[in-house]
Amino acid sequence: MSVLVYIDHSDGHIKKSSFEALSYGAAVAKQLGLPAEALLLGTVTDDLSALGKYGVATIQQVNNDSLNHLDAQVQTKVIAEAVQSTGATIVVFSHNQTGKALAPRVAASLKAGLVTGAVALPDTSSGFVVKKSVFSGKAFANVNITSPVKVISLNPNSYKTVAGDDKPASVNLLNIAVEDSRVKVTAVNKVKGEVPLTEADIVVSGGRGLKGPENWGIVEDLAHALHAATACSRPVADSHWRPHHEHVGQTGIQIAPNLYIAIGISGAIQHLAGVNRSKHIVVINKDPEAPFFKAADYGIVGDAFDVVPKLTEEIKKIRQ
Amino acid sequence: MKILVCISKTPDTTSKIAFKDNNTKFEEAGVQWIINPYDEWYSLVRAIELKEKDPSVIIHLVTVGTADAEPVIRKALALGGDEAIRINATSDDSFYVGSQIAEIAKQGGYDLIFTGKETIDYNGSAIGGIIAELLDVPYVSLATKFDLNGDVATVTREIDGGEEVAEIKLPLVVSCAKGVAEQRIPNMRGIMAARTKPLKAVEPAAVDALTTIASYELPPAKAGVKLIPADNVAELVRLLHEEAKVI
């Protein structure tokens, strides 16, 4: 019996969400008195032994380069075999694009009860109850997993990374055959040089109040000063002022950064569904009646074109 | 070409979320039920578009739900689709629901199965992956574009910080996100036609649920917004730095 944490990586680097998943998996293992291990499919350039600081003693690796690309069908077979050979009883993923592709397949393959979007450690006082976000962030459900093997995917930014002492983890190579993929990837378009939205600690977002794409400079300047990612509301993406991958909300991307700054966004319920799990929300809007103020922690009623450049200046001062 | 579109009934986006029976059940009183928006706007509409291009395409809708799910299924049939199957069961366990649909899919021999990217009530994002695994076919999650050329699909999907385009031979399961299609409004002809389209109820297969919902809870209420005068932006920065400690 052990806890096995799936390590997600791209371009040779382990994703930040995996550090959270590792910390979470290590805490679950500690709670149950089980060993915590990590599973890496493919290869990375990062130092794997350094993952020991998140509380895992062993990294199980299937070092076949063809696994660097995600094919959920192929990877599920490898993960299921790794679970069997390591005797893992709890498998942890991040609830990101990779986890959404894999966790359900792996759960079905193992006949394991599945909770996606977990936000807290399980309550094991009676059963195995995992709290997850439901109703698009408007409530939580406490879900009891009743099967012997359990699969959990952790909402990004829900569990704080815990880095302990630098005890290096050992790497154990697993010899598992990898099937050929039936998916032929023809193009990968990645946004270069920007903080990915789902991994960002701070997100600066603009809405229709900014009047046009030519005015996005003030949003980008503020984001730059904060090392933040930029986002936008649905009407902005629909009007092609900003690319669709920046659209946060119910139909776009759901995010939960530590700080979300909404500029010129009224705060429709569909937009809130994408951002209401943010730890702190700042709203800047010239309309004091904007519904977003009800969901905000801090607000400024004022003209974005006046307030935002000043805010950028003040941030620069404090960051110096 | 046979397409199976998975349909779920969900509370309307603007519904008040409340619970009853000691917070163990969703309070359904006064709730307006709709087709899960991702099932409707993206997967169902895309299936209809494929049929409009090639009339030989057959579209079946499937839902797991008791008789009270029928009005929502009829609404879906008003948009399009040839017939609907209702699996007469109710469950909040994704393995149970996915297994029931996989059973229907095996019997029906579908080339393509569409789901929405998630439902707006349980936010599981799980059913498509479970069906694909049980059928042992490829699965594309969070598709933003879907095209078909014979029996090869070209699908664009979201990945962290970008998108990926891939070609996959059918059969295939796809979870559809924004971009796959545009929302449609059913017309009178569709609404009339939906009344007579076959809607078959079948009994569920014997499957054990692997999870149960023990209870629900609402998030703690926000303390209320702290308003800072527009001419004192420095105060906001101070609060973010010293009080919220986020910058």
Coordinates of C-alpha atoms in Angstrom, one line a residue:
Chain A
M1 CA 0.0 0.0 0.0
S2 CA 1.3 3.4 -0.9
V3 CA 0.3 6.8 -2.3
L4 CA 1.5 7.4 -5.9
V5 CA 1.6 11.0 -7.3
Y6 CA 1.7 11.5 -11.0
I7 CA 4.3 14.1 -12.1
D8 CA 3.2 16.3 -14.9
H9 CA 5.8 17.9 -17.1
S10 CA 6.3 19.8 -20.3
D11 CA 9.4 20.9 -22.3
G12 CA 11.6 19.0 -19.8
H13 CA 10.3 20.7 -16.7
I14 CA 8.1 19.6 -13.9
K15 CA 5.0 21.8 -13.6
K16 CA 4.3 23.8 -10.5
S17 CA 1.0 22.0 -10.0
S18 CA 2.9 18.8 -9.5
F19 CA 4.8 20.2 -6.5
E20 CA 1.4 20.9 -5.0
A21 CA 0.2 17.3 -5.8
L22 CA 3.5 15.9 -4.4
S23 CA 3.0 17.9 -1.1
Y24 CA -0.6 16.8 -1.0
G25 CA 0.2 13.1 -1.7
A26 CA 3.0 13.1 1.0
A27 CA 0.5 14.6 3.5
V28 CA -2.1 11.9 2.7
A29 CA 0.5 9.2 3.0
K30 CA 1.6 10.6 6.4
Q31 CA -1.9 10.7 7.6
L32 CA -2.4 7.0 6.7
G33 CA 1.1 5.9 7.7
L34 CA 1.9 4.9 4.1
P35 CA 5.0 5.6 2.0
A36 CA 4.6 8.3 -0.7
E37 CA 6.1 7.8 -4.1
A38 CA 6.0 9.7 -7.4
L39 CA 5.5 8.4 -10.9
L40 CA 7.2 10.1 -13.9
L41 CA 6.3 9.0 -17.4
G42 CA 8.9 10.1 -19.9
T43 CA 12.0 12.2 -19.2
V44 CA 12.8 15.6 -17.8
T45 CA 15.9 17.7 -17.5
D46 CA 15.0 18.8 -13.9
D47 CA 16.8 17.0 -11.0
L48 CA 14.4 14.3 -9.9
S49 CA 16.2 13.6 -6.6
A50 CA 15.3 17.1 -5.5
L51 CA 11.6 16.1 -5.4
G52 CA 12.5 14.5 -2.0
K53 CA 11.9 17.8 -0.3
Y54 CA 8.2 17.5 -1.0
G55 CA 8.1 14.3 1.1
V56 CA 8.4 11.5 -1.5
A57 CA 11.1 8.9 -1.0
T58 CA 11.0 7.2 -4.3
I59 CA 10.4 8.4 -7.9
Q60 CA 9.2 5.6 -10.1
Q61 CA 10.2 6.4 -13.7
V62 CA 9.3 4.9 -17.0
N63 CA 12.0 6.6 -19.0
N64 CA 10.6 6.2 -22.5
D65 CA 10.7 9.4 -24.5
S66 CA 7.5 8.6 -26.4
L67 CA 5.7 9.2 -23.1
N68 CA 6.7 12.9 -23.1
H69 CA 3.7 13.4 -25.2
L70 CA 0.3 12.9 -23.5
D71 CA -1.9 10.2 -25.1
A72 CA -4.4 9.4 -22.3
Q73 CA -5.0 5.8 -23.7
V74 CA -1.4 4.9 -23.9
Q75 CA -0.4 6.5 -20.6
T76 CA -3.3 5.0 -18.7
K77 CA -2.1 1.5 -19.5
V78 CA 1.4 2.4 -18.2
I79 CA 0.0 4.0 -15.1
A80 CA -2.3 1.1 -14.3
E81 CA 0.7 -1.3 -14.6
A82 CA 2.8 1.0 -12.4
V83 CA 0.1 1.1 -9.8
Q84 CA -0.1 -2.7 -9.8
S85 CA 3.7 -3.2 -9.6
T86 CA 4.2 -0.7 -6.8
G87 CA 1.1 -1.7 -4.9
A88 CA -0.3 1.8 -4.8
T89 CA -3.7 2.3 -3.3
I90 CA -4.1 6.0 -3.7
V91 CA -3.2 7.8 -7.0
V92 CA -3.0 11.6 -7.0
F93 CA -3.1 13.9 -10.1
S94 CA -3.4 17.6 -10.6
H95 CA -6.8 18.7 -11.9
N96 CA -5.3 20.5 -14.9
Q97 CA -5.5 19.7 -18.6
T98 CA -3.3 16.6 -18.2
G99 CA -5.1 15.3 -15.1
K100 CA -8.5 15.8 -16.7
A101 CA -7.4 13.6 -19.6
L102 CA -5.8 10.9 -17.4
A103 CA -7.5 10.6 -13.9
P104 CA -10.9 9.4 -15.2
R105 CA -9.3 6.8 -17.5
V106 CA -7.0 5.6 -14.8
A107 CA -9.8 5.4 -12.3
A108 CA -11.9 3.4 -14.7
S109 CA -9.0 1.1 -15.5
L110 CA -8.4 0.4 -11.8
K111 CA -12.1 0.3 -10.9
A112 CA -11.1 3.0 -8.4
G113 CA -13.5 5.6 -7.0
L114 CA -12.6 9.0 -8.3
V115 CA -12.8 12.6 -6.9
T116 CA -11.8 15.3 -9.3
G117 CA -11.1 18.9 -8.2
A118 CA -10.2 18.0 -4.6
V119 CA -9.5 21.1 -2.4
A120 CA -8.5 19.6 0.9
L121 CA -6.8 16.6 2.5
P122 CA -9.2 13.6 3.0
D123 CA -11.0 13.1 6.3
T124 CA -10.2 9.5 7.3
S125 CA -12.0 9.6 10.7
S126 CA -14.9 7.6 9.2
G127 CA -14.4 6.4 5.6
F128 CA -12.2 8.3 3.1
V129 CA -14.0 11.7 2.5
V130 CA -12.5 14.2 0.1
K131 CA -13.8 17.7 -0.2
K132 CA -14.2 18.9 -3.8
S133 CA -15.5 22.1 -5.5
V134 CA -19.0 21.7 -7.0
F135 CA -21.6 24.0 -8.6
S136 CA -18.8 25.9 -10.4
G137 CA -17.2 27.1 -7.1
K138 CA -20.5 28.0 -5.4
A139 CA -20.4 25.0 -3.0
F140 CA -18.3 22.0 -1.9
A141 CA -19.2 18.3 -1.7
N142 CA -17.7 15.9 0.7
V143 CA -17.3 12.7 -1.3
N144 CA -16.7 9.3 0.4
I145 CA -14.6 7.0 -1.8
T146 CA -15.7 3.4 -0.9
S147 CA -13.4 1.4 -3.3
P148 CA -10.1 -0.1 -2.1
V149 CA -8.1 1.8 -4.7
K150 CA -8.7 5.6 -4.9
V151 CA -7.9 8.3 -7.5
I152 CA -7.9 12.0 -6.5
S153 CA -7.1 15.0 -8.7
L154 CA -6.2 18.1 -6.8
N155 CA -7.4 21.6 -7.9
P156 CA -4.4 23.8 -8.7
N157 CA -3.7 26.4 -6.1
S158 CA -5.8 24.6 -3.4
Y159 CA -3.0 23.0 -1.5
K160 CA 0.1 24.8 -0.5
T161 CA 3.4 23.4 -1.6
V162 CA 5.3 22.1 1.5
A163 CA 9.1 21.9 1.0
G164 CA 10.8 20.2 3.9
D165 CA 14.4 19.2 4.4
D166 CA 16.4 18.4 1.4
K167 CA 16.4 14.6 1.7
P168 CA 17.1 13.4 -1.9
A169 CA 14.6 11.0 -3.4
S170 CA 15.8 7.9 -5.1
V171 CA 14.9 7.1 -8.7
N172 CA 13.7 3.6 -9.6
L173 CA 13.3 2.7 -13.3
L174 CA 10.2 0.7 -14.1
N175 CA 10.3 -1.5 -17.1
I176 CA 6.9 -1.2 -18.7
A177 CA 6.1 -1.7 -22.4
V178 CA 4.6 1.3 -24.1
E179 CA 2.0 0.8 -26.9
D180 CA 2.0 2.9 -30.1
S181 CA -0.2 5.9 -30.0
R182 CA -3.3 6.1 -32.2
V183 CA -3.2 9.9 -32.0
K184 CA -1.1 11.6 -34.6
V185 CA -0.2 15.1 -33.3
T186 CA 0.2 17.5 -36.3
A187 CA 0.8 20.8 -34.4
V188 CA 1.5 22.2 -31.0
N189 CA 1.0 25.9 -30.5
K190 CA 2.3 27.2 -27.2
V191 CA 2.3 30.7 -26.0
K192 CA 6.0 31.5 -25.4
G193 CA 7.4 33.6 -22.7
E194 CA 4.2 34.1 -20.7
V195 CA 3.1 32.7 -17.4
P196 CA 0.5 30.0 -18.1
L197 CA -2.8 31.2 -16.7
T198 CA -3.6 28.1 -14.7
E199 CA -0.2 28.1 -13.0
A200 CA -0.1 31.9 -12.2
D201 CA -0.1 33.2 -8.6
I202 CA -1.4 36.5 -9.8
V203 CA -3.7 37.2 -12.7
V204 CA -4.6 40.6 -14.1
S205 CA -7.7 40.5 -16.2
G206 CA -9.4 43.1 -18.4
G207 CA -13.0 43.4 -19.6
R208 CA -15.1 45.5 -21.9
G209 CA -14.5 48.6 -19.7
L210 CA -11.1 48.9 -21.4
K211 CA -13.0 49.8 -24.6
G212 CA -10.6 48.2 -27.2
P213 CA -7.6 46.0 -27.7
E214 CA -5.4 49.1 -28.2
N215 CA -5.8 49.9 -24.5
W216 CA -4.3 46.6 -23.2
G217 CA -1.0 48.2 -22.6
I218 CA -2.0 49.3 -19.1
V219 CA -3.1 45.7 -18.3
E220 CA 0.1 44.2 -19.6
D221 CA 2.3 46.8 -17.7
L222 CA 0.5 46.0 -14.4
A223 CA 0.9 42.2 -15.1
H224 CA 4.6 42.7 -15.9
A225 CA 5.2 44.6 -12.7
L226 CA 3.5 41.8 -10.7
H227 CA 5.0 38.9 -12.7
A228 CA 1.4 38.0 -13.4
A229 CA -0.5 36.3 -16.2
T230 CA -3.0 38.3 -18.2
A231 CA -6.6 37.2 -18.7
C232 CA -9.9 38.6 -20.0
S233 CA -13.7 38.3 -19.9
R234 CA -15.8 36.5 -22.5
P235 CA -17.0 39.5 -24.5
V236 CA -13.3 40.6 -24.9
A237 CA -12.3 37.2 -26.3
D238 CA -15.5 37.0 -28.4
S239 CA -14.7 40.4 -29.9
H240 CA -11.1 39.1 -30.7
W241 CA -9.6 41.9 -28.6
R242 CA -7.6 39.1 -26.9
P243 CA -6.9 35.5 -27.7
H244 CA -9.4 32.8 -26.6
H245 CA -6.9 31.1 -24.4
E246 CA -7.0 34.1 -22.1
H247 CA -10.7 33.9 -21.5
V248 CA -11.6 33.0 -17.9
G249 CA -15.1 32.2 -16.8
Q250 CA -17.6 29.4 -16.9
T251 CA -17.0 28.6 -20.6
G252 CA -13.4 29.6 -20.5
I253 CA -10.6 28.6 -18.1
Q254 CA -11.3 28.3 -14.4
I255 CA -8.5 29.6 -12.3
A256 CA -7.7 30.0 -8.6
P257 CA -4.8 32.3 -8.2
N258 CA -3.7 34.0 -4.9
L259 CA -4.6 37.3 -6.4
Y260 CA -7.1 38.2 -9.2
I261 CA -7.3 41.8 -10.3
A262 CA -10.3 42.5 -12.5
I263 CA -10.2 45.7 -14.5
G264 CA -13.4 47.0 -16.2
I265 CA -15.2 43.6 -15.7
S266 CA -18.8 43.9 -14.4
G267 CA -18.7 40.4 -12.8
A268 CA -21.5 38.4 -14.5
I269 CA -22.3 35.2 -12.7
Q270 CA -20.7 33.2 -15.6
H271 CA -17.4 35.2 -15.1
L272 CA -17.4 34.6 -11.4
A273 CA -17.8 30.9 -11.9
G274 CA -14.3 30.9 -13.4
V275 CA -12.6 33.0 -10.8
N276 CA -14.5 32.7 -7.5
R277 CA -11.9 30.3 -6.0
S278 CA -9.3 33.0 -6.2
K279 CA -7.8 33.7 -2.7
H280 CA -8.1 37.5 -3.0
I281 CA -10.0 39.5 -5.6
V282 CA -9.4 43.2 -6.4
V283 CA -12.0 44.9 -8.6
I284 CA -11.4 48.2 -10.4
N285 CA -14.5 49.5 -12.1
K286 CA -16.0 52.9 -12.6
D287 CA -19.5 51.7 -12.0
P288 CA -20.1 51.4 -8.2
E289 CA -23.1 49.1 -8.9
A290 CA -21.0 46.5 -10.7
P291 CA -21.9 43.1 -9.2
F292 CA -18.2 42.1 -9.0
F293 CA -17.8 44.4 -6.0
K294 CA -19.9 41.9 -4.0
A295 CA -17.5 39.1 -4.7
A296 CA -14.4 41.3 -4.2
D297 CA -12.0 41.7 -1.2
Y298 CA -10.8 45.1 -2.3
G299 CA -12.3 47.5 -4.7
I300 CA -11.6 50.9 -6.3
V301 CA -14.5 52.8 -7.9
G302 CA -12.7 54.7 -10.5
D303 CA -11.6 55.1 -14.1
A304 CA -9.2 52.2 -15.1
F305 CA -7.2 54.5 -17.4
D306 CA -6.4 56.7 -14.4
V307 CA -6.2 54.0 -11.6
V308 CA -4.3 51.2 -13.3
P309 CA -1.1 53.2 -14.4
K310 CA -0.9 54.6 -10.8
L311 CA -1.3 51.1 -9.4
T312 CA 1.6 49.9 -11.6
E313 CA 3.8 52.7 -10.4
E314 CA 3.0 51.9 -6.7
I315 CA 3.7 48.2 -7.3
K316 CA 7.1 49.0 -8.9
K317 CA 8.0 51.1 -5.9
I318 CA 7.2 48.3 -3.4
R319 CA 9.0 45.7 -5.6
Q320 CA 12.2 47.7 -5.7
Chain B
M1 CA -21.6 7.2 -39.1
K2 CA -23.3 7.0 -35.7
I3 CA -22.7 9.7 -33.0
L4 CA -23.7 9.3 -29.4
V5 CA -24.1 12.6 -27.5
C6 CA -24.2 12.5 -23.7
I7 CA -26.7 14.9 -22.2
S8 CA -26.9 15.8 -18.5
K9 CA -29.6 17.9 -16.8
T10 CA -28.2 20.6 -14.5
P11 CA -29.6 23.5 -12.6
D12 CA -29.7 26.8 -14.5
T13 CA -26.5 28.9 -14.0
T14 CA -28.3 31.5 -12.0
S15 CA -30.0 29.0 -9.6
K16 CA -29.6 29.6 -5.9
I17 CA -27.4 26.9 -4.5
A18 CA -28.8 25.5 -1.3
F19 CA -29.0 22.1 0.5
K20 CA -31.5 20.2 2.6
D21 CA -31.8 17.1 4.8
N22 CA -28.9 18.1 7.0
N23 CA -26.9 19.3 4.0
T24 CA -26.9 15.9 2.3
K25 CA -29.2 16.8 -0.7
F26 CA -29.3 19.6 -3.2
E27 CA -32.4 21.7 -2.7
E28 CA -34.3 21.3 -6.0
A29 CA -37.3 23.5 -5.0
G30 CA -37.6 26.4 -7.4
V31 CA -34.7 25.3 -9.6
Q32 CA -35.0 25.7 -13.3
W33 CA -33.4 22.7 -15.1
I34 CA -31.5 23.1 -18.3
I35 CA -29.3 20.9 -20.6
N36 CA -25.8 21.1 -19.2
P37 CA -24.5 24.1 -21.3
Y38 CA -21.3 22.3 -22.5
D39 CA -23.4 19.3 -23.6
E40 CA -25.8 21.6 -25.5
W41 CA -23.8 24.4 -27.0
Y42 CA -20.7 22.4 -28.0
S43 CA -21.2 18.7 -28.3
L44 CA -24.8 18.5 -29.4
V45 CA -24.6 21.4 -31.8
R46 CA -21.4 20.1 -33.4
A47 CA -23.0 16.7 -33.9
I48 CA -26.0 18.4 -35.6
E49 CA -23.6 20.4 -37.8
L50 CA -21.9 17.1 -38.9
K51 CA -25.4 15.7 -39.8
E52 CA -26.2 18.8 -41.8
K53 CA -23.1 18.3 -43.8
D54 CA -23.8 14.5 -44.2
P55 CA -27.4 13.5 -43.8
S56 CA -26.5 9.9 -43.4
V57 CA -25.1 10.7 -39.9
I58 CA -27.3 9.2 -37.2
I59 CA -27.3 11.1 -33.8
H60 CA -28.5 9.4 -30.6
L61 CA -28.7 11.2 -27.3
V62 CA -28.2 9.5 -24.0
T63 CA -28.8 10.5 -20.5
V64 CA -28.6 8.8 -17.1
G65 CA -31.6 10.0 -15.2
T66 CA -35.1 9.3 -13.8
A67 CA -38.3 10.3 -15.7
D68 CA -37.9 13.9 -14.5
A69 CA -35.0 14.2 -16.9
E70 CA -37.3 13.8 -19.9
P71 CA -38.3 17.5 -20.4
V72 CA -34.6 18.3 -20.7
I73 CA -34.0 15.5 -23.2
R74 CA -36.9 16.6 -25.3
K75 CA -35.4 20.1 -25.3
A76 CA -32.2 18.6 -26.6
L77 CA -34.1 16.7 -29.3
A78 CA -35.7 20.0 -30.3
L79 CA -32.3 21.2 -31.3
G80 CA -31.6 18.0 -33.2
G81 CA -30.7 14.3 -33.0
D82 CA -32.7 11.3 -34.2
E83 CA -33.6 9.6 -31.0
A84 CA -32.8 9.5 -27.3
I85 CA -32.1 6.9 -24.7
R86 CA -32.7 7.5 -21.0
I87 CA -31.0 5.1 -18.7
N88 CA -33.4 4.9 -15.8
A89 CA -31.2 5.5 -12.8
T90 CA -29.8 8.4 -10.9
S91 CA -26.3 8.6 -9.4
D92 CA -23.6 11.1 -8.6
D93 CA -20.8 8.6 -9.0
S94 CA -18.9 9.2 -12.2
F95 CA -17.9 5.5 -12.6
Y96 CA -21.5 4.4 -12.3
V97 CA -22.7 7.0 -14.9
G98 CA -19.8 6.4 -17.2
S99 CA -20.3 2.6 -17.1
Q100 CA -24.0 2.9 -17.9
I101 CA -23.2 5.0 -21.0
A102 CA -20.3 2.7 -22.0
E103 CA -22.8 -0.2 -21.9
I104 CA -25.2 1.7 -24.3
A105 CA -22.2 2.6 -26.5
K106 CA -21.1 -1.0 -26.8
Q107 CA -24.6 -2.1 -27.9
G108 CA -25.1 0.7 -30.3
G109 CA -21.7 0.5 -32.1
Y110 CA -21.1 4.3 -32.2
D111 CA -18.2 5.8 -34.2
L112 CA -18.0 8.9 -32.1
I113 CA -19.1 9.8 -28.6
F114 CA -19.3 13.5 -27.5
T115 CA -19.6 14.8 -24.0
G116 CA -19.4 18.3 -22.6
K117 CA -16.1 19.3 -20.9
E118 CA -17.8 18.9 -17.6
T119 CA -21.2 19.5 -16.0
I120 CA -21.8 22.8 -14.2
D121 CA -23.1 21.0 -11.1
Y122 CA -20.6 18.3 -10.2
N123 CA -17.7 19.8 -12.3
G124 CA -16.3 16.2 -12.6
S125 CA -14.8 16.4 -16.1
A126 CA -14.7 12.6 -15.8
I127 CA -17.4 10.9 -17.9
G128 CA -15.7 11.1 -21.3
G129 CA -12.5 9.6 -20.0
I130 CA -14.3 6.8 -18.2
I131 CA -16.3 5.8 -21.3
A132 CA -13.2 5.9 -23.4
E133 CA -11.3 3.6 -21.0
L134 CA -14.2 1.1 -20.7
L135 CA -14.4 1.0 -24.6
D136 CA -10.6 1.1 -24.9
V137 CA -10.7 3.8 -27.6
P138 CA -8.7 7.1 -27.8
Y139 CA -10.0 10.1 -25.8
V140 CA -9.5 13.8 -26.6
S141 CA -10.3 16.0 -23.6
L142 CA -11.2 19.6 -23.7
A143 CA -11.5 19.9 -27.5
T144 CA -11.8 23.4 -28.9
K145 CA -12.2 22.4 -32.6
F146 CA -13.5 19.2 -34.2
D147 CA -13.5 18.2 -37.9
L148 CA -14.2 15.0 -39.6
N149 CA -12.8 13.7 -42.9
G150 CA -14.1 10.2 -43.6
D151 CA -13.2 8.2 -40.5
V152 CA -10.3 10.4 -39.4
A153 CA -11.0 13.2 -36.9
T154 CA -8.9 16.4 -36.7
V155 CA -9.2 17.7 -33.2
T156 CA -7.7 20.7 -31.4
R157 CA -7.5 20.5 -27.7
E158 CA -6.4 22.7 -24.8
I159 CA -3.1 22.0 -23.2
D160 CA -1.4 24.0 -20.5
G161 CA -0.5 27.3 -22.1
G162 CA -1.6 26.5 -25.6
E163 CA -3.3 24.1 -27.9
E164 CA -2.5 20.8 -29.8
V165 CA -3.9 19.6 -33.1
A166 CA -4.1 15.9 -33.7
E167 CA -5.5 13.4 -36.2
I168 CA -7.2 10.3 -34.9
K169 CA -9.0 7.5 -36.6
L170 CA -12.5 6.7 -35.2
P171 CA -13.9 5.4 -32.9
L172 CA -13.2 8.2 -30.5
V173 CA -14.5 9.9 -27.4
V174 CA -14.3 13.7 -27.3
S175 CA -15.1 16.1 -24.5
C176 CA -16.1 19.4 -26.0
A177 CA -15.2 22.9 -24.7
K178 CA -15.8 26.4 -26.1
G179 CA -14.9 26.8 -29.7
V180 CA -16.2 23.4 -31.0
A181 CA -19.6 25.0 -32.0
E182 CA -21.8 28.0 -31.3
Q183 CA -24.9 28.0 -29.2
R184 CA -28.2 27.6 -31.1
I185 CA -31.8 28.4 -30.3
P186 CA -34.3 25.6 -31.2
N187 CA -36.9 26.6 -33.8
M188 CA -40.6 25.8 -33.8
R189 CA -40.2 23.0 -36.3
G190 CA -37.6 21.4 -34.1
I191 CA -39.8 21.7 -31.0
M192 CA -42.7 20.1 -32.9
A193 CA -40.5 17.3 -34.3
A194 CA -39.0 16.6 -30.9
R195 CA -42.4 15.5 -29.6
T196 CA -42.6 12.5 -31.8
K197 CA -38.9 11.5 -31.8
P198 CA -38.3 8.2 -30.1
L199 CA -37.3 8.5 -26.4
K200 CA -36.5 5.1 -25.1
A201 CA -36.1 4.3 -21.4
V202 CA -33.8 1.4 -20.5
E203 CA -33.0 -0.2 -17.1
P204 CA -29.4 0.3 -15.9
A205 CA -26.7 -2.3 -16.0
A206 CA -25.6 -3.8 -12.7
V207 CA -22.7 -1.6 -11.6
D208 CA -21.5 -0.6 -8.1
A209 CA -21.0 3.0 -7.4
L210 CA -17.5 3.7 -6.0
T211 CA -18.2 7.0 -4.3
T212 CA -21.1 8.6 -2.3
I213 CA -21.6 12.2 -1.4
A214 CA -21.6 12.4 2.4
S215 CA -22.5 16.1 2.6
Y216 CA -22.4 19.5 0.9
E217 CA -21.3 22.8 2.3
L218 CA -21.4 26.4 1.2
P219 CA -18.2 28.5 1.2
P220 CA -17.8 30.9 4.1
A221 CA -19.4 34.2 3.3
K222 CA -17.1 37.0 2.0
A223 CA -16.4 39.6 4.7
G224 CA -17.4 42.3 2.2
V225 CA -15.4 44.5 -0.1
K226 CA -13.0 47.1 1.3
L227 CA -13.4 50.1 -0.9
I228 CA -10.3 52.3 -1.4
P229 CA -10.6 55.8 -2.8
A230 CA -9.4 56.1 -6.4
D231 CA -6.9 58.8 -5.4
N232 CA -5.2 56.6 -2.9
V233 CA -3.9 53.7 -4.9
A234 CA -0.9 53.4 -2.5
E235 CA -3.3 52.3 0.2
L236 CA -4.5 49.3 -2.0
V237 CA -0.9 48.3 -2.5
R238 CA -0.2 48.6 1.2
L239 CA -3.3 46.3 2.0
L240 CA -2.2 43.8 -0.6
H241 CA 1.3 43.8 0.8
E242 CA 0.6 43.9 4.6
E243 CA -2.9 42.5 5.1
A244 CA -3.5 40.1 2.2
K245 CA 0.3 39.4 1.9
V246 CA -0.1 38.5 -1.8
I247 CA 2.4 40.9 -3.2

